[in-house]
Coordinates of C-alpha atoms in Angstrom, one line a residue:
Chain A
M1 CA 52.6 44.5 15.9
K2 CA 55.4 44.3 13.5
H3 CA 58.8 44.5 15.2
Y4 CA 61.9 45.9 13.7
L5 CA 65.5 45.1 14.6
D6 CA 68.0 48.0 14.6
F7 CA 69.4 47.2 11.2
E8 CA 66.0 46.7 9.7
M9 CA 64.7 50.1 10.7
K10 CA 65.1 51.7 7.3
L11 CA 62.3 49.4 6.1
K12 CA 59.8 50.6 8.7
P13 CA 58.5 53.8 7.1
L14 CA 58.2 52.2 3.7
E15 CA 56.4 49.2 4.9
T16 CA 54.1 51.2 7.2
R17 CA 53.1 53.4 4.3
L18 CA 52.5 50.4 2.1
E19 CA 50.2 48.9 4.6
E20 CA 48.4 52.1 5.2
I21 CA 47.6 52.4 1.5
K22 CA 46.5 48.8 1.2
R23 CA 44.2 49.2 4.2
F24 CA 42.7 52.6 3.8
Y25 CA 42.8 53.5 0.1
D26 CA 41.5 52.2 -3.2
V27 CA 44.4 50.2 -4.5
N28 CA 42.9 50.3 -8.0
D29 CA 43.1 54.0 -8.1
P30 CA 46.0 54.6 -10.5
H31 CA 47.6 57.2 -8.2
Y32 CA 47.9 54.7 -5.4
A33 CA 48.7 51.8 -7.7
K34 CA 51.7 53.8 -8.8
E35 CA 52.8 54.6 -5.3
I36 CA 52.4 50.9 -4.3
K37 CA 54.6 49.9 -7.2
S38 CA 57.3 52.3 -6.4
L39 CA 57.2 51.4 -2.7
E40 CA 57.5 47.7 -3.4
K41 CA 60.4 48.4 -5.7
K42 CA 62.1 50.4 -3.0
I43 CA 61.4 47.8 -0.4
A44 CA 62.8 45.0 -2.5
K45 CA 66.0 47.0 -3.2
L46 CA 66.4 47.8 0.4
E47 CA 65.8 44.2 1.5
K48 CA 68.6 43.0 -0.7
E49 CA 70.9 45.7 0.6
I50 CA 70.1 44.8 4.3
Y51 CA 69.8 41.1 4.2
S52 CA 72.2 39.8 1.6
D53 CA 75.2 39.7 3.8
L54 CA 74.2 39.2 7.4
S55 CA 76.8 38.9 10.1
P56 CA 76.6 36.2 12.8
W57 CA 75.4 38.8 15.3
Q58 CA 72.7 40.0 12.9
K59 CA 71.6 36.4 12.4
T60 CA 71.5 35.9 16.2
Q61 CA 69.2 38.9 16.4
I62 CA 67.0 37.4 13.6
S63 CA 66.9 34.0 15.3
R64 CA 65.4 35.8 18.3
H65 CA 63.1 38.0 16.3
L66 CA 59.8 38.6 18.0
N67 CA 57.8 38.0 14.9
R68 CA 59.6 34.7 14.1
P69 CA 57.3 31.7 13.9
R70 CA 57.4 29.5 17.0
T71 CA 57.0 25.7 17.5
L72 CA 53.2 25.9 17.8
D73 CA 53.0 28.0 14.6
Y74 CA 54.8 25.2 12.8
V75 CA 52.6 22.6 14.3
D76 CA 49.5 24.5 13.5
H77 CA 50.5 24.9 9.9
L78 CA 52.1 21.6 9.1
F79 CA 50.1 19.2 11.3
K80 CA 46.5 18.0 10.9
D81 CA 44.3 16.7 13.8
Y82 CA 47.0 17.5 16.3
F83 CA 46.6 17.6 20.1
E84 CA 48.9 18.8 22.8
L85 CA 49.7 16.8 26.0
H86 CA 50.5 18.4 29.3
G87 CA 52.4 17.7 32.5
D88 CA 55.3 15.4 33.5
R89 CA 53.1 13.4 36.0
K90 CA 55.7 14.2 38.7
Y91 CA 55.5 17.8 39.5
K92 CA 53.8 20.2 37.0
D93 CA 53.2 21.3 33.5
D94 CA 56.0 23.4 32.1
P95 CA 54.7 25.7 29.4
A96 CA 58.2 26.4 28.1
I97 CA 58.1 23.0 26.3
V98 CA 55.1 21.8 24.3
G99 CA 54.4 18.4 22.8
G100 CA 51.8 16.0 21.5
F101 CA 50.8 14.0 18.5
G102 CA 49.4 14.9 15.1
K103 CA 49.3 14.0 11.4
F104 CA 52.2 15.2 9.4
N105 CA 52.2 14.4 5.7
N106 CA 49.6 11.7 6.4
L107 CA 51.7 10.1 9.0
T108 CA 51.1 10.2 12.8
V109 CA 54.1 11.7 14.5
A110 CA 55.0 13.1 17.9
F111 CA 56.1 16.7 18.2
I112 CA 58.1 18.2 20.9
G113 CA 59.4 21.8 21.0
H114 CA 60.4 24.8 23.1
Q115 CA 57.7 27.5 23.0
K116 CA 58.8 31.1 23.5
G117 CA 55.5 32.9 23.4
R118 CA 54.7 35.9 21.3
D119 CA 53.4 38.8 23.5
I120 CA 54.8 39.9 26.8
K121 CA 52.2 38.1 28.8
E122 CA 52.7 34.8 27.0
M123 CA 56.4 35.1 27.0
A124 CA 56.4 35.5 30.8
Q125 CA 54.0 32.6 31.2
R126 CA 56.2 30.4 29.1
N127 CA 59.4 31.7 30.8
F128 CA 60.8 32.8 27.4
G129 CA 61.1 29.2 26.3
M130 CA 63.5 28.4 29.2
A131 CA 62.5 25.1 30.5
H132 CA 62.6 23.7 34.0
P133 CA 63.3 20.0 34.7
E134 CA 59.6 19.2 34.4
G135 CA 59.6 20.4 30.8
Y136 CA 62.3 17.9 29.9
R137 CA 60.4 15.2 31.9
K138 CA 57.2 16.0 29.9
A139 CA 59.3 15.7 26.7
M140 CA 60.5 12.3 27.9
R141 CA 57.0 11.2 28.6
I142 CA 56.0 12.0 25.0
M143 CA 59.1 10.3 23.6
D144 CA 58.3 7.2 25.6
L145 CA 54.8 7.1 24.2
A146 CA 56.1 7.6 20.6
S147 CA 58.5 4.8 21.1
R148 CA 55.8 2.4 22.3
W149 CA 53.3 3.5 19.7
K150 CA 56.1 3.3 17.1
K151 CA 55.7 6.9 15.8
P152 CA 58.4 9.1 14.5
I153 CA 59.4 12.2 16.5
I154 CA 60.0 15.7 15.3
T155 CA 61.5 18.1 17.7
F156 CA 61.6 21.9 17.3
I157 CA 64.5 23.7 19.0
D158 CA 64.0 27.3 20.1
T159 CA 65.3 28.2 23.5
P160 CA 67.8 30.6 25.1
G161 CA 68.8 27.7 27.4
A162 CA 67.6 25.7 30.3
Y163 CA 66.4 28.0 33.1
P164 CA 69.1 28.8 35.8
G165 CA 67.0 29.0 39.0
V166 CA 66.9 27.6 42.5
G167 CA 63.8 25.4 41.9
A168 CA 65.3 24.1 38.6
E169 CA 68.5 23.1 40.4
E170 CA 66.7 21.6 43.3
R171 CA 64.6 19.4 41.1
G172 CA 67.5 18.3 39.0
Q173 CA 68.0 20.4 35.9
A174 CA 71.2 18.6 35.0
E175 CA 69.7 15.1 35.6
A176 CA 66.6 16.0 33.5
I177 CA 68.8 17.1 30.5
A178 CA 71.1 14.2 30.8
S179 CA 68.2 11.7 31.1
S180 CA 66.4 13.2 28.1
M181 CA 69.5 12.8 25.9
Y182 CA 70.0 9.3 27.3
L183 CA 66.5 8.3 26.4
M184 CA 66.8 9.7 22.9
F185 CA 69.8 7.4 22.4
S186 CA 67.6 4.4 23.4
L187 CA 64.7 5.0 21.0
C188 CA 64.2 2.9 18.0
V189 CA 61.9 5.3 16.2
P190 CA 63.1 7.9 13.7
I191 CA 63.9 11.3 15.1
V192 CA 64.3 14.6 13.2
S193 CA 65.2 17.9 15.0
V194 CA 64.9 21.3 13.5
V195 CA 66.5 24.3 15.0
I196 CA 63.9 27.0 14.2
G197 CA 65.3 29.9 16.3
E198 CA 67.8 29.8 19.1
G199 CA 69.6 26.6 20.0
G200 CA 70.8 27.5 23.4
S201 CA 73.2 25.0 24.9
G202 CA 72.2 22.0 27.0
G203 CA 68.6 23.2 27.1
A204 CA 68.4 22.8 23.4
L205 CA 70.5 19.6 23.1
A206 CA 68.3 17.9 25.6
I207 CA 65.7 17.4 22.8
G208 CA 68.2 17.4 20.0
I209 CA 69.6 13.9 19.8
A210 CA 68.3 13.0 16.4
D211 CA 68.9 11.0 13.2
R212 CA 68.8 14.2 11.2
I213 CA 69.4 17.7 12.5
L214 CA 68.2 20.5 10.3
M215 CA 68.6 24.2 10.9
L216 CA 66.8 27.2 9.5
E217 CA 69.1 29.5 7.7
N218 CA 69.0 32.3 10.3
S219 CA 68.8 30.2 13.4
I220 CA 71.7 29.7 15.7
Y221 CA 73.0 26.8 17.8
S222 CA 75.7 27.4 20.4
V223 CA 77.3 26.1 23.5
I224 CA 76.7 29.5 25.2
S225 CA 74.9 32.7 24.2
P226 CA 77.3 35.3 22.6
E227 CA 76.4 37.6 25.5
G228 CA 77.3 34.9 28.1
C229 CA 80.5 34.1 26.3
A230 CA 81.6 37.7 26.2
A231 CA 80.7 38.2 29.9
I232 CA 82.9 35.2 30.9
L233 CA 85.8 35.7 28.6
W234 CA 86.1 39.5 28.6
R235 CA 83.9 40.4 31.5
D236 CA 82.1 42.6 29.0
G237 CA 78.7 41.5 27.7
T238 CA 78.7 44.2 25.1
R239 CA 81.3 42.3 23.1
A240 CA 78.7 39.8 22.1
K241 CA 79.1 40.7 18.5
Q242 CA 82.7 39.6 18.6
A243 CA 81.8 36.4 20.5
A244 CA 79.1 35.6 17.9
E245 CA 81.9 35.6 15.3
Y246 CA 84.2 33.3 17.2
L247 CA 81.6 30.8 18.4
K248 CA 80.7 29.7 14.9
L249 CA 77.0 29.5 15.7
T250 CA 75.3 30.1 12.4
A251 CA 73.5 27.4 10.3
S252 CA 76.1 27.6 7.6
D253 CA 79.0 27.3 10.1
L254 CA 77.4 24.3 11.7
Y255 CA 76.8 22.7 8.3
Q256 CA 80.5 23.1 7.6
L257 CA 81.4 21.6 10.9
K258 CA 79.1 18.7 10.0
V259 CA 76.9 19.1 13.0
V260 CA 73.8 19.7 10.9
D261 CA 72.6 17.7 7.9
E262 CA 70.8 20.5 6.1
V263 CA 70.2 24.2 6.1
I264 CA 66.6 25.1 5.4
K265 CA 66.4 28.2 3.2
E266 CA 64.5 31.2 4.7
P267 CA 62.7 33.9 2.7
L268 CA 64.9 37.0 2.1
G269 CA 65.3 38.8 5.5
G270 CA 64.3 35.8 7.6
A271 CA 61.4 33.6 8.6
H272 CA 59.5 36.5 10.2
R273 CA 59.2 38.3 6.8
N274 CA 57.2 35.4 5.2
W275 CA 55.8 32.7 7.4
K276 CA 54.2 30.8 4.5
E277 CA 57.4 30.4 2.6
T278 CA 59.2 29.3 5.7
F279 CA 56.6 26.6 6.5
T280 CA 56.7 25.3 2.9
N281 CA 60.5 25.1 2.9
T282 CA 60.5 23.4 6.3
E283 CA 57.8 20.9 5.4
K284 CA 59.7 19.9 2.2
A285 CA 62.9 19.3 4.1
L286 CA 61.1 17.4 6.9
V287 CA 59.3 15.1 4.5
R288 CA 62.5 14.3 2.6
H289 CA 64.5 13.5 5.6
L290 CA 61.7 11.5 7.3
E291 CA 61.2 9.4 4.2
E292 CA 64.9 8.6 4.1
I293 CA 65.1 7.4 7.7
L294 CA 61.7 5.7 7.8
S295 CA 63.2 2.9 5.7
V296 CA 66.0 2.2 8.1
P297 CA 65.4 -0.8 10.4
P298 CA 64.8 0.3 14.0
E299 CA 67.9 -1.2 15.6
E300 CA 70.1 0.1 12.9
L301 CA 68.6 3.5 13.3
K302 CA 69.7 3.6 17.0
E303 CA 73.2 2.4 16.1
K304 CA 73.6 5.0 13.4
R305 CA 72.4 7.7 15.7
Y306 CA 75.2 6.9 18.1
E307 CA 77.7 6.7 15.3
K308 CA 76.6 10.1 14.1
F309 CA 77.4 11.8 17.4
K310 CA 80.5 9.7 17.9
R311 CA 82.0 11.3 14.9
M312 CA 81.7 14.8 16.3
G313 CA 84.8 16.4 17.7
F314 CA 88.2 17.6 16.4
F315 CA 91.5 16.3 17.8
L316 CA 94.9 15.1 16.8
E317 CA 96.1 11.6 17.3
E318 CA 99.9 11.6 17.7
K319 CA 101.4 8.4 16.8
Chain B
M1 CA 72.5 34.8 70.1
G2 CA 75.3 37.0 68.8
F3 CA 77.5 34.0 69.1
F4 CA 75.3 32.0 66.8
R5 CA 74.9 34.7 64.3
K6 CA 78.6 34.8 63.8
K7 CA 78.7 31.2 63.0
E8 CA 75.9 31.6 60.5
E9 CA 77.8 34.3 58.7
K10 CA 80.7 32.1 58.4
E11 CA 78.7 29.4 56.9
V12 CA 77.2 31.7 54.3
K13 CA 80.7 32.1 53.0
V14 CA 80.6 28.5 52.0
H15 CA 78.4 29.4 49.1
K16 CA 80.9 31.8 47.6
E17 CA 80.6 31.6 43.8
I18 CA 83.0 29.6 41.9
D19 CA 84.8 31.8 39.4
I20 CA 86.3 29.4 36.9
K21 CA 89.0 31.7 35.7
R22 CA 90.0 32.6 39.2
E23 CA 90.0 29.0 40.2
I24 CA 92.3 28.2 37.4
K25 CA 94.6 31.0 38.3
K26 CA 94.6 29.9 41.9
A27 CA 95.3 26.3 40.9
E28 CA 98.2 27.5 38.9
A29 CA 99.4 29.7 41.6
E30 CA 99.2 26.9 44.1
K31 CA 102.0 25.2 42.2
E32 CA 104.3 27.6 43.9
E33 CA 104.4 26.2 47.3
T34 CA 103.3 28.5 50.1
L35 CA 103.5 27.6 53.7
W36 CA 99.9 28.5 54.5
L37 CA 96.6 28.2 52.7
K38 CA 93.1 29.3 53.4
C39 CA 90.2 26.9 53.4
T40 CA 87.7 27.8 50.6
S41 CA 84.9 26.6 52.9
C42 CA 85.5 27.7 56.5
M43 CA 88.2 30.4 55.7
E44 CA 90.5 29.1 58.3
L45 CA 94.2 29.6 57.7
L46 CA 95.8 26.2 57.5
Y47 CA 99.3 24.8 57.5
R48 CA 99.8 23.4 54.0
K49 CA 101.8 20.4 55.1
E50 CA 99.1 19.4 57.6
V51 CA 96.4 19.6 55.0
E52 CA 98.4 17.5 52.6
R53 CA 99.1 14.9 55.2
N54 CA 95.4 14.8 55.7
F55 CA 94.5 13.7 52.1
S56 CA 94.0 17.5 51.3
I57 CA 91.0 17.6 53.7
C58 CA 90.5 20.7 55.9
P59 CA 91.2 19.5 59.4
K60 CA 88.8 22.2 60.7
C61 CA 85.7 21.7 58.6
S62 CA 86.5 18.6 56.5
Y63 CA 86.1 20.5 53.2
H64 CA 87.8 18.4 50.5
F65 CA 90.3 20.4 48.5
P66 CA 90.7 19.6 44.8
I67 CA 93.5 17.2 44.3
S68 CA 95.8 16.3 41.4
V69 CA 95.1 13.4 39.1
E70 CA 98.3 11.7 40.5
K71 CA 97.0 12.0 44.1
R72 CA 93.6 10.6 43.0
I73 CA 95.2 7.6 41.4
E74 CA 97.4 7.1 44.5
F75 CA 94.3 7.3 46.8
T76 CA 92.1 5.0 44.7
F77 CA 94.1 2.3 43.0
E78 CA 96.5 -0.4 44.2
P79 CA 100.1 0.9 43.8
E80 CA 101.6 0.5 40.3
T81 CA 98.4 -0.9 38.8
F82 CA 97.1 2.2 37.0
K83 CA 97.8 2.2 33.2
E84 CA 97.0 5.3 31.2
F85 CA 95.2 5.0 27.8
Y86 CA 94.8 7.4 24.9
S87 CA 97.4 9.9 26.1
E88 CA 98.3 10.4 22.4
L89 CA 95.1 12.3 21.8
A90 CA 95.7 16.1 21.6
P91 CA 93.5 19.1 21.1
Y92 CA 93.9 21.8 18.5
D93 CA 92.3 25.2 17.8
F94 CA 90.0 24.3 15.0
L95 CA 87.8 27.4 15.4
K96 CA 90.7 29.8 15.6
F97 CA 89.2 31.0 18.8
K98 CA 90.8 34.0 20.6
D99 CA 89.7 35.5 23.9
T100 CA 92.3 37.3 25.9
K101 CA 94.8 35.0 24.2
P102 CA 94.5 32.5 21.3
Y103 CA 93.2 29.1 22.3
S104 CA 96.2 27.5 20.6
A105 CA 98.6 29.5 22.8
R106 CA 96.6 28.6 25.9
L107 CA 96.8 24.9 25.0
Q108 CA 100.6 25.1 24.4
E109 CA 101.1 26.9 27.8
L110 CA 99.0 24.3 29.7
K111 CA 100.8 21.4 28.0
E112 CA 104.1 22.8 29.2
K113 CA 102.7 23.5 32.7
T114 CA 100.9 20.3 33.3
G115 CA 102.7 17.9 31.1
R116 CA 99.3 16.8 29.8
N117 CA 97.5 17.2 26.5
D118 CA 94.0 17.9 27.9
A119 CA 91.7 17.9 30.9
V120 CA 91.1 14.2 31.6
V121 CA 93.3 11.1 32.3
C122 CA 91.8 7.7 31.4
G123 CA 93.1 4.3 32.1
S124 CA 92.6 1.0 34.0
G125 CA 93.6 0.1 37.5
R126 CA 92.9 -2.3 40.4
I127 CA 90.9 -1.5 43.5
G128 CA 91.7 -4.5 45.7
E129 CA 91.4 -7.4 43.3
I130 CA 88.8 -5.7 41.1
E131 CA 89.8 -4.3 37.8
V132 CA 88.1 -1.1 36.8
L133 CA 88.3 1.5 34.0
S134 CA 88.5 5.1 35.2
A135 CA 88.5 8.6 33.9
I136 CA 89.8 11.4 36.2
F137 CA 89.2 15.1 35.4
D138 CA 92.0 17.5 35.9
F139 CA 90.5 20.8 37.0
S140 CA 93.9 22.6 36.6
F141 CA 93.6 22.2 32.8
M142 CA 91.2 24.8 31.6
G143 CA 88.8 24.1 34.6
G144 CA 88.4 20.5 33.6
S145 CA 86.3 21.7 30.6
L146 CA 84.7 19.3 28.2
G147 CA 86.4 19.6 24.9
S148 CA 86.7 17.2 21.9
V149 CA 89.6 15.3 23.4
V150 CA 87.9 14.9 26.8
G151 CA 84.8 13.6 25.0
E152 CA 86.7 11.3 22.7
K153 CA 88.8 9.8 25.5
I154 CA 85.8 9.1 27.8
T155 CA 83.8 7.7 24.9
R156 CA 86.7 5.3 24.1
L157 CA 86.9 4.3 27.7
L158 CA 83.2 3.6 27.9
E159 CA 83.3 1.5 24.8
E160 CA 86.2 -0.4 26.2
G161 CA 84.2 -1.0 29.4
K162 CA 81.3 -2.3 27.2
R163 CA 83.6 -4.6 25.2
R164 CA 85.4 -6.0 28.2
K165 CA 82.4 -5.8 30.6
I166 CA 84.5 -3.9 33.2
P167 CA 82.9 -1.3 35.5
V168 CA 83.7 2.3 34.7
I169 CA 84.3 5.0 37.4
V170 CA 84.5 8.7 36.5
F171 CA 85.9 11.2 38.9
C172 CA 84.4 14.5 37.9
S173 CA 85.7 18.0 38.5
S174 CA 84.8 20.5 35.8
G175 CA 83.4 23.9 35.2
G176 CA 81.4 22.6 32.2
A177 CA 81.7 23.2 28.5
R178 CA 84.8 24.5 26.8
M179 CA 83.7 27.7 25.0
Q180 CA 86.9 27.8 22.9
E181 CA 85.5 24.7 21.1
G182 CA 82.1 26.2 20.5
I183 CA 79.4 23.8 19.4
M184 CA 81.8 20.8 19.4
S185 CA 82.0 21.1 23.1
L186 CA 78.3 21.0 23.4
M187 CA 78.2 17.9 21.1
Q188 CA 80.6 16.1 23.4
M189 CA 77.8 16.0 26.0
A190 CA 75.7 14.0 23.5
K191 CA 78.6 11.8 22.4
V192 CA 79.5 10.6 25.9
T193 CA 75.8 10.2 26.8
G194 CA 75.5 7.9 23.8
A195 CA 78.4 5.9 25.0
I196 CA 77.1 5.8 28.6
N197 CA 73.8 4.5 27.2
R198 CA 75.4 1.6 25.4
L199 CA 77.5 0.7 28.5
K200 CA 74.6 0.7 30.8
E201 CA 72.2 -1.1 28.5
D202 CA 74.7 -4.0 28.6
G203 CA 74.4 -4.0 32.4
V204 CA 78.0 -2.9 33.1
P205 CA 78.1 -0.7 36.3
Y206 CA 78.8 3.0 35.8
I207 CA 79.8 4.9 38.9
T208 CA 80.4 8.6 39.1
V209 CA 82.3 10.4 41.9
L210 CA 81.5 14.2 41.9
T211 CA 84.2 16.4 43.4
D212 CA 84.4 20.1 44.0
P213 CA 83.3 21.6 41.6
T214 CA 81.2 19.7 39.1
L215 CA 79.1 22.1 36.9
G216 CA 77.4 22.7 33.6
G217 CA 77.6 20.3 30.7
V218 CA 79.6 17.7 32.6
T219 CA 76.9 17.5 35.3
A220 CA 74.2 17.3 32.7
S221 CA 75.8 14.3 31.0
I222 CA 78.6 12.3 32.6
A223 CA 78.0 13.1 36.2
M224 CA 74.2 12.7 36.7
L225 CA 73.9 9.5 34.6
G226 CA 75.9 7.4 37.1
D227 CA 74.1 4.1 38.1
I228 CA 75.5 5.1 41.5
I229 CA 76.4 8.7 42.2
I230 CA 78.9 9.5 45.0
A231 CA 80.0 13.0 46.0
E232 CA 82.8 14.3 48.2
P233 CA 81.8 16.3 51.2
K234 CA 80.8 20.0 50.5
A235 CA 81.5 19.6 46.7
M236 CA 79.7 22.1 44.6
I237 CA 77.5 20.3 42.1
G238 CA 75.0 22.0 39.7
F239 CA 73.9 22.8 36.2
A240 CA 74.1 26.6 36.2
G241 CA 76.8 28.3 38.3
P242 CA 75.7 30.1 41.4
R243 CA 76.7 33.5 40.0
V244 CA 74.5 33.0 37.0
I245 CA 71.5 32.0 39.1
R246 CA 72.0 34.9 41.5
E247 CA 72.1 37.3 38.6
T248 CA 69.0 35.7 37.1
I249 CA 66.7 35.6 40.1
K250 CA 68.2 38.6 41.8
E251 CA 68.0 37.0 45.2
E252 CA 70.4 35.4 47.7
L253 CA 70.7 31.7 47.4
P254 CA 69.6 29.3 50.1
P255 CA 72.2 28.0 52.5
F256 CA 74.3 25.1 51.3
F257 CA 72.7 25.5 47.9
Q258 CA 74.3 23.2 45.3
R259 CA 76.5 21.5 47.9
A260 CA 76.8 17.7 48.0
E261 CA 74.7 17.7 51.3
Y262 CA 72.0 19.7 49.6
L263 CA 71.9 17.3 46.6
L264 CA 71.7 14.3 48.9
E265 CA 68.8 15.8 50.8
H266 CA 67.0 16.5 47.5
G267 CA 67.5 12.9 46.2
M268 CA 70.0 13.8 43.4
I269 CA 72.9 11.7 44.6
D270 CA 73.3 8.4 46.5
M271 CA 75.9 9.1 49.1
I272 CA 78.6 11.4 50.4
V273 CA 81.9 9.7 51.0
D274 CA 84.9 11.0 52.8
R275 CA 88.0 10.8 50.6
R276 CA 89.8 8.7 53.2
E277 CA 87.1 6.0 52.8
M278 CA 86.5 6.3 49.1
K279 CA 88.6 3.3 48.1
Q280 CA 87.0 1.0 50.6
T281 CA 83.6 2.2 49.7
L282 CA 84.2 1.6 46.0
H283 CA 85.6 -1.8 46.7
K284 CA 82.8 -2.9 48.9
M285 CA 80.2 -1.6 46.4
L286 CA 81.9 -3.2 43.4
S287 CA 82.5 -6.6 45.0
T288 CA 78.8 -6.7 46.1
I289 CA 77.5 -5.7 42.7
L290 CA 79.8 -8.0 40.8
S291 CA 79.3 -11.1 42.9

């Protein structure tokens, strides 16, 4: 099912009609060929109109789009001979985080990512990509394997945040997130993180300590969701739009703030409008950055990773 | 039975949500001396002087009230031995953030009120004969939130600890991230974690003392990474705040949820130490480790 956001709605009748023709009628019939052409023209024009100047709030909506590719979609398209690993060997398997090994660009790498799920059933099963401590502990297990097997790590970030629940707190949500970051600072293998959708706070950062941090054009990365921010600051969750502006959470904002190293271009309208192009762009960027860091000696890599994060922050130093 | 029920009800009140904004307001309001104060935990009305004489501990239920940085220094270090570092670091409003008032105005106001640039004081001091480096959060400054300055100061302190091989003790009290600094606040979690990693890999002891309240990004970095984690009695410690959890799960929270005692029971911290015994405990611990 194709899903439309409120500001995309104008596209719906045109695209539905286009699909209808392609599916049920003879496209070689000149009558329909003409209609297809005109429809495509209209869609292209409308796309430009809708998508050329997206606001931070619209980008937030796109980053959460139901049709947006998820971690396992990237893995499925970019990795060969991959397999998933399960469980933290301590408590349970958390389906909100997936991970395993596979061949990327002829190189064996570990992959770790949040997995949101596509339909309602899968979303509920995966808790909408909101991990419990065991999810981060599974991630750490895979990082540890990658480190011992000397394989690079690619992490895919796409979560509203770590799950706020009784069980999560009881089993040490804060400890799990802190330890995962801590471990990533210890590793001597190359790490690249890509924010593919929502980078929600500590739950995202827990698998985001990397040598290179990339972000898809319409993804977001923030200390708090715009809704949460509005609820706390103004006691009014409906002012999320305004909060999204202030938080500076878009890929281009974060590139300017020097938090991310590259913004990966998305097809017009967003990743959900053309998966293939999204995968190609992501693959290219990943290959380039991985190649660059693969040549760095392991100890230096670790040192540089620390230096990278150490530079982050803005303050004045009064003399 | 009725007698017991009443007591239970009283205890439930212990889990009252922490409302950061209100806490800040309260902390500010408390500057104006009133004769009486109400215990946050047991709701008893207490004579302020009596509480203060008692290390700001409730004489009825031994809840540990938040204390000022100055008091913490006085209770922890040998007199006149604490030297502050990095006080020249100051925050600024790089995102041009504005909620009910601009972040820049908020900072200016707090600077005037507290005489401090930001929410943490770092320095060195002696506990007995042992020299330690220490960071102390100031909850009255924007809820002890983790901004760029807090992150930078603590990172520098940890690097100093690594360089000089001197143990680092952090006294936490924080509502978590500082929204007004957006993503940079989040990145401070990573930054300090990197510095903690380097200190600990060199075998330098890193001790955290969690006081009421320690929440969010500070718990998920600085606090829970302690080689040894100590908490003050009844301190609220957690990742998500109780209000967020209650709204998410739409259920009442278990008794004593996210309190120090609950965390000890669940294996998340090493010990709960009364404020009056904190100095001796730290001294004993450090002299044992370092010998």
